[in-house]
Amino acid sequence: MAHTGAFNPKRGLLAIHKDVFSGHVSITICRHCRPPPCYEACGVEGAMAMGPNGAVAINPSKCTGCGACADACPYGAILRDGAGGAFAKCDLCSREALCAKWCPQGAIRAMGI
Amino acid sequence: MSGPFGWVGRILRIDLTSERIWSEDTGRYSRDYIGGVGIAARILWNEVPPGVRPFDPENKLIFMTGPLTGTAAPSSSRVIIGSKSPSLHPIEHSTRSSVGGDWGPELKYAGYDGLVIEGRAERPVYVSILDGEAEIRSASGLWGLGAFAAQREIARQLGRDVETLCIGPAGENLSRIATIQTQTGRASGHSGFGGVMGSKNLKAIAVWGTGGVGVADPEGFLEACEYARSIMVPHPMGGGAGGLGWTRALPDGRLLRFFSKHRRRYFSCHSCPAACDGFCSVPGVGSGSEKCDGWFYRDYAYDYYGDGSEEGDGAFFYATLAANDLGVDCFELVSMIPWLARMRDRGLIDDGGIGLPLGRIGSREFAEALLRAIALKEGPGRILSEGGARAAEALGVGARELYEALWFAYGQNQHDDVRSYPIVALLWAFDSRDPMIDTHAIRHLVVTRLLWPEPFGLKERERDAICERIFGSADVADHSTYRGKARAAVICQHYSRAFSTLVLCDWTVPIFSSPSARDHMGDPTVMNRLLSAATGLEYGLGDLLLIGERIYNLERAQLVREGRRRGSDALYEYWFSNPDPSGKVIPREEFERAKDEFYAIRGWDPETGIPRPEKLRELGLGDVADEMEKYLRDPGRAPA
């Protein structure tokens, strides 16, 4: 929602895979690595910026869609889902961590931000 | 985002006979009917005239979401299904059903608020809707598969994580008690719509999409969601957010013990804080969902194998999974199995005659024999797959007498007790099907919550205050009299139609009471607050209930055109003459007086139970009033 302006969990940057037949649930989420391999892999000036809290954000107007960041991510947490073929990743919603705020089950907590 | 908000704007239409695929504007219906049950009722009225039978190609199968479906609104997963029902008896009326899970939201992400299927494919097919693109595909390799395998195979064929509604063999074989299934234990059950899908040679509908559902006021909407959630939870039947997960909420140590051994996690439908679905695994049986599905076999299985036994766990869970996989309505079996047992005890049937091991009810073998016979329409299944009402007719007088002691009306089996609770009797009397499916809230308010532990329970004083606020009087909670029940029934009907347009789940709305609020006072205005913030259109609770009244009257007009009159606003004779454990029967005269009162409040003719033209016009149903007048002058004429 915060990232696309509309609801569709499939496009969320916190991806939940629910296998209703095996009962298995897995979650793909940015771990905000330090140092961040995505940030180090990006060769486009201004396409990625690191915020004061260490969260890396993608600037969709500068991102060329080359995918180097997604290739470098060990968790598969960077998606090609930004405007105009840009990539997108969790940027902690400008420190608000809205996923944790809205999780109805209280299953997400924002720690150490 | 610049809109549209709430609705995504289009309803997809597919004619399986001509293979024509097109779409229409949701806006054609949404102003007057919002979505869900309202739009389904309007399309049924417009397009499915009396005379069309459930399994005719002319019957339509209507899947409708609402403006909250697919958003973060709590408990907003359900899709409403409308069609002519093969399970209803004696008239195969138009009716409604619904199913949760994730299919409804995914339909919207794929680009459509609804889907209307008509016609009949020449050969078995399934429909895929992937990011707006609908396609009719061969189901030749799917026909005959259980619902679980069919869903997995379709996901494999399409190469995506689709959400799928499908039928099992019961639907393919046109059982009247066949379900439409999704995932492992979510079903549109009691209206028999699985058979309607089967009659269209339609195995499944798979949807997938990357589109979003936008809302007009994101901040206000999320605040409304948070408020709604805060007064909905903890939900007593839910496992999420402090609920009891079907365990201590039911006085049933057997289910508690089963869950403590075999439940691996809770699963939620889309955006639901309640999480009432327990995902279980039992060695040697399989994995899947358990909620109330297995009710029909639980006690039989443990009586047969012993409390807490592994064999009992296995038979109980096998029956749940097999019914869901074969696509047989679990709830009909709640009455069908005791009915078979009673017929055996009376000597009306025996093992050899009926072809079922009746001496071993409770065993895994009996569950397998019964479910497979029904789903495949073999042996006894040729009769039993028709549902209790028609099976009783086929089996003769004694069978019918015993049938009436387990079913209430219209071929729908008992749900709650119509003798003990006058409000329940009236809700049953005026519906086309089991009404408790979208009026659970009134049952919980005036009966169940008084028995539940804190914070779910209500004190009598709290209950009465809530009844005063919602119904204008605490009379609705006095089960010794019909006084005040007609008005309460009318209000309940409007609430149920209102939230079923949005669409929200009747387990959690309309929030008459709240476990977390002071004095447990609920707040039904969350429905219109969510709707207003989502769509950017201002709705008050009164507006929403008025739309509920419009929908209820439109549904009634359709029933009348199909033959419904005051005389059939009734329950089976059994319930007027055989007392409940406390000695109560339905008091005939009081019941009829309450009906008089109901028709008067509704503005319907008390002699016939037909909505008066001026009432229909007052509700903005002028064209329906005109059509009704023509129909009443000449019931045989074809509708315009």
CSV table of C-alpha atoms in Angstrom, one decimal, chain B residues 248-435:
chain,number,residue,atom,x,y,z
B,248,ARG,CA,-13.0,-23.2,24.9
B,249,ALA,CA,-15.7,-21.3,23.0
B,250,LEU,CA,-17.4,-24.6,22.4
B,251,PRO,CA,-18.2,-26.9,25.2
B,252,ASP,CA,-16.4,-29.7,23.4
B,253,GLY,CA,-13.4,-31.3,24.9
B,254,ARG,CA,-13.1,-33.6,21.9
B,255,LEU,CA,-12.2,-30.7,19.5
B,256,LEU,CA,-9.9,-29.2,22.1
B,257,ARG,CA,-8.0,-32.4,22.4
B,258,PHE,CA,-7.8,-32.9,18.6
B,259,PHE,CA,-6.4,-29.4,18.1
B,260,SER,CA,-3.9,-29.8,20.9
B,261,LYS,CA,-2.5,-32.8,19.2
B,262,HIS,CA,-2.8,-32.0,15.5
B,263,ARG,CA,-3.1,-28.3,14.9
B,264,ARG,CA,0.1,-26.9,13.4
B,265,ARG,CA,-0.9,-23.3,12.9
B,266,TYR,CA,-3.8,-21.0,12.3
B,267,PHE,CA,-4.6,-19.7,8.8
B,268,SER,CA,-6.4,-16.5,8.1
B,269,CYS,CA,-8.5,-15.6,5.1
B,270,HIS,CA,-7.3,-12.4,3.4
B,271,SER,CA,-6.9,-9.6,5.9
B,272,CYS,CA,-8.7,-11.3,8.7
B,273,PRO,CA,-7.6,-10.8,12.3
B,274,ALA,CA,-9.8,-13.7,13.5
B,275,ALA,CA,-7.8,-16.6,11.9
B,276,CYS,CA,-10.5,-19.2,12.6
B,277,ASP,CA,-9.0,-21.8,10.4
B,278,GLY,CA,-6.8,-24.4,12.1
B,279,PHE,CA,-4.3,-26.1,9.8
B,280,CYS,CA,-3.9,-29.7,11.0
B,281,SER,CA,-1.9,-32.7,10.0
B,282,VAL,CA,-2.8,-36.2,11.0
B,283,PRO,CA,-0.4,-39.1,10.1
B,284,GLY,CA,-1.9,-41.5,7.7
B,285,VAL,CA,-4.7,-39.1,6.8
B,286,GLY,CA,-3.3,-35.9,5.5
B,287,SER,CA,-3.2,-32.2,6.0
B,288,GLY,CA,-5.7,-29.4,5.7
B,289,SER,CA,-8.1,-27.1,7.5
B,290,GLU,CA,-10.4,-27.9,10.3
B,291,LYS,CA,-13.0,-25.6,11.8
B,292,CYS,CA,-16.6,-26.5,12.1
B,293,ASP,CA,-16.4,-28.6,8.9
B,294,GLY,CA,-15.9,-31.9,10.6
B,295,TRP,CA,-18.8,-31.4,13.0
B,296,PHE,CA,-20.9,-33.9,11.1
B,297,TYR,CA,-18.6,-36.8,12.0
B,298,ARG,CA,-16.7,-35.8,15.2
B,299,ASP,CA,-18.9,-37.4,17.8
B,300,TYR,CA,-19.6,-40.5,15.7
B,301,ALA,CA,-15.9,-41.1,15.2
B,302,TYR,CA,-15.0,-40.7,18.9
B,303,ASP,CA,-18.1,-42.7,20.0
B,304,TYR,CA,-17.0,-45.5,17.7
B,305,TYR,CA,-13.2,-45.6,18.4
B,306,GLY,CA,-13.1,-44.0,21.9
B,307,ASP,CA,-12.4,-40.5,23.1
B,308,GLY,CA,-8.9,-39.3,22.3
B,309,SER,CA,-8.0,-42.4,20.3
B,310,GLU,CA,-5.8,-42.1,17.3
B,311,GLU,CA,-8.4,-44.0,15.2
B,312,GLY,CA,-11.0,-41.5,16.3
B,313,ASP,CA,-8.8,-38.5,15.3
B,314,GLY,CA,-8.1,-40.2,12.0
B,315,ALA,CA,-11.8,-41.0,11.1
B,316,PHE,CA,-12.9,-37.5,12.1
B,317,PHE,CA,-10.2,-35.7,10.1
B,318,TYR,CA,-10.5,-38.1,7.2
B,319,ALA,CA,-14.2,-37.2,6.9
B,320,THR,CA,-13.4,-33.5,7.0
B,321,LEU,CA,-10.8,-33.7,4.3
B,322,ALA,CA,-12.7,-36.2,2.1
B,323,ALA,CA,-15.9,-34.1,2.1
B,324,ASN,CA,-13.9,-31.0,1.2
B,325,ASP,CA,-11.9,-32.8,-1.5
B,326,LEU,CA,-14.9,-34.6,-3.0
B,327,GLY,CA,-16.9,-31.3,-2.8
B,328,VAL,CA,-19.8,-32.6,-0.6
B,329,ASP,CA,-21.6,-30.2,1.7
B,330,CYS,CA,-20.4,-31.0,5.2
B,331,PHE,CA,-23.4,-29.3,6.8
B,332,GLU,CA,-26.0,-31.3,5.1
B,333,LEU,CA,-24.3,-34.4,6.6
B,334,VAL,CA,-24.9,-33.0,10.1
B,335,SER,CA,-28.5,-34.1,9.6
B,336,MET,CA,-28.1,-36.8,7.0
B,337,ILE,CA,-26.1,-39.2,9.1
B,338,PRO,CA,-28.4,-39.2,12.2
B,339,TRP,CA,-31.3,-39.5,9.7
B,340,LEU,CA,-29.9,-42.6,8.2
B,341,ALA,CA,-29.2,-44.0,11.7
B,342,ARG,CA,-32.8,-43.3,12.8
B,343,MET,CA,-34.2,-44.9,9.7
B,344,ARG,CA,-32.1,-48.0,10.4
B,345,ASP,CA,-33.3,-48.1,14.0
B,346,ARG,CA,-36.9,-47.9,12.8
B,347,GLY,CA,-36.3,-50.7,10.3
B,348,LEU,CA,-37.0,-48.4,7.3
B,349,ILE,CA,-33.6,-49.2,5.8
B,350,ASP,CA,-30.9,-51.8,6.4
B,351,ASP,CA,-27.3,-52.2,5.3
B,352,GLY,CA,-28.2,-54.5,2.3
B,353,GLY,CA,-31.0,-52.3,1.1
B,354,ILE,CA,-29.2,-49.0,1.2
B,355,GLY,CA,-25.7,-50.4,0.5
B,356,LEU,CA,-24.0,-48.6,3.4
B,357,PRO,CA,-22.4,-50.2,6.5
B,358,LEU,CA,-24.9,-48.6,8.9
B,359,GLY,CA,-23.8,-50.6,11.8
B,360,ARG,CA,-20.4,-48.9,11.6
B,361,ILE,CA,-21.3,-45.2,11.6
B,362,GLY,CA,-18.3,-43.5,13.1
B,363,SER,CA,-15.8,-45.7,11.3
B,364,ARG,CA,-13.5,-44.4,8.6
B,365,GLU,CA,-15.0,-47.0,6.3
B,366,PHE,CA,-18.5,-45.6,6.7
B,367,ALA,CA,-17.4,-42.1,6.1
B,368,GLU,CA,-15.6,-43.2,2.9
B,369,ALA,CA,-18.5,-45.3,1.7
B,370,LEU,CA,-21.0,-42.5,2.3
B,371,LEU,CA,-19.0,-39.6,0.9
B,372,ARG,CA,-17.8,-41.5,-2.2
B,373,ALA,CA,-21.4,-42.8,-2.9
B,374,ILE,CA,-22.7,-39.2,-2.8
B,375,ALA,CA,-19.9,-37.7,-4.8
B,376,LEU,CA,-19.9,-40.4,-7.5
B,377,LYS,CA,-23.7,-40.9,-7.4
B,378,GLU,CA,-23.2,-44.6,-7.1
B,379,GLY,CA,-25.5,-47.0,-5.2
B,380,PRO,CA,-27.1,-45.2,-2.3
B,381,GLY,CA,-25.5,-42.0,-3.6
B,382,ARG,CA,-28.0,-41.9,-6.4
B,383,ILE,CA,-30.7,-41.0,-3.8
B,384,LEU,CA,-28.6,-39.3,-1.1
B,385,SER,CA,-26.7,-37.0,-3.5
B,386,GLU,CA,-30.1,-35.4,-4.1
B,387,GLY,CA,-30.0,-34.0,-0.5
B,388,GLY,CA,-32.3,-34.9,2.4
B,389,ALA,CA,-35.5,-33.5,1.1
B,390,ARG,CA,-35.5,-35.3,-2.2
B,391,ALA,CA,-34.0,-38.5,-0.7
B,392,ALA,CA,-36.9,-38.5,1.9
B,393,GLU,CA,-39.4,-38.3,-0.9
B,394,ALA,CA,-37.8,-41.2,-2.7
B,395,LEU,CA,-37.7,-43.3,0.4
B,396,GLY,CA,-41.3,-42.8,1.4
B,397,VAL,CA,-43.6,-41.8,4.3
B,398,GLY,CA,-41.5,-42.9,7.3
B,399,ALA,CA,-38.4,-41.4,5.9
B,400,ARG,CA,-40.1,-38.1,5.4
B,401,GLU,CA,-41.4,-38.0,8.9
B,402,LEU,CA,-37.9,-38.6,10.3
B,403,TYR,CA,-36.5,-36.0,7.8
B,404,GLU,CA,-38.7,-33.3,9.3
B,405,ALA,CA,-37.2,-33.8,12.7
B,406,LEU,CA,-33.7,-32.9,11.4
B,407,TRP,CA,-34.4,-30.3,8.7
B,408,PHE,CA,-36.2,-27.0,9.3
B,409,ALA,CA,-37.6,-25.8,6.0
B,410,TYR,CA,-36.8,-25.5,2.2
B,411,GLY,CA,-34.7,-28.6,2.2
B,412,GLN,CA,-32.2,-26.9,4.6
B,413,ASN,CA,-31.2,-28.8,7.7
B,414,GLN,CA,-31.3,-27.5,11.3
B,415,HIS,CA,-29.0,-24.8,12.3
B,416,ASP,CA,-29.8,-23.5,15.8
B,417,ASP,CA,-33.2,-24.2,17.4
B,418,VAL,CA,-36.4,-22.7,16.0
B,419,ARG,CA,-38.4,-23.7,19.0
B,420,SER,CA,-36.1,-22.3,21.7
B,421,TYR,CA,-35.5,-18.9,20.1
B,422,PRO,CA,-38.4,-17.0,18.4
B,423,ILE,CA,-36.0,-14.6,16.5
B,424,VAL,CA,-34.3,-17.7,14.9
B,425,ALA,CA,-37.7,-19.1,13.9
B,426,LEU,CA,-38.7,-15.9,12.2
B,427,LEU,CA,-35.4,-15.5,10.4
B,428,TRP,CA,-35.9,-19.0,9.1
B,429,ALA,CA,-39.5,-18.4,8.1
B,430,PHE,CA,-38.7,-15.6,5.7
B,431,ASP,CA,-35.6,-16.7,4.0
B,432,SER,CA,-34.9,-18.8,0.9
B,433,ARG,CA,-32.2,-20.9,2.6
B,434,ASP,CA,-30.6,-21.4,6.1
B,435,PRO,CA,-30.5,-17.8,7.2
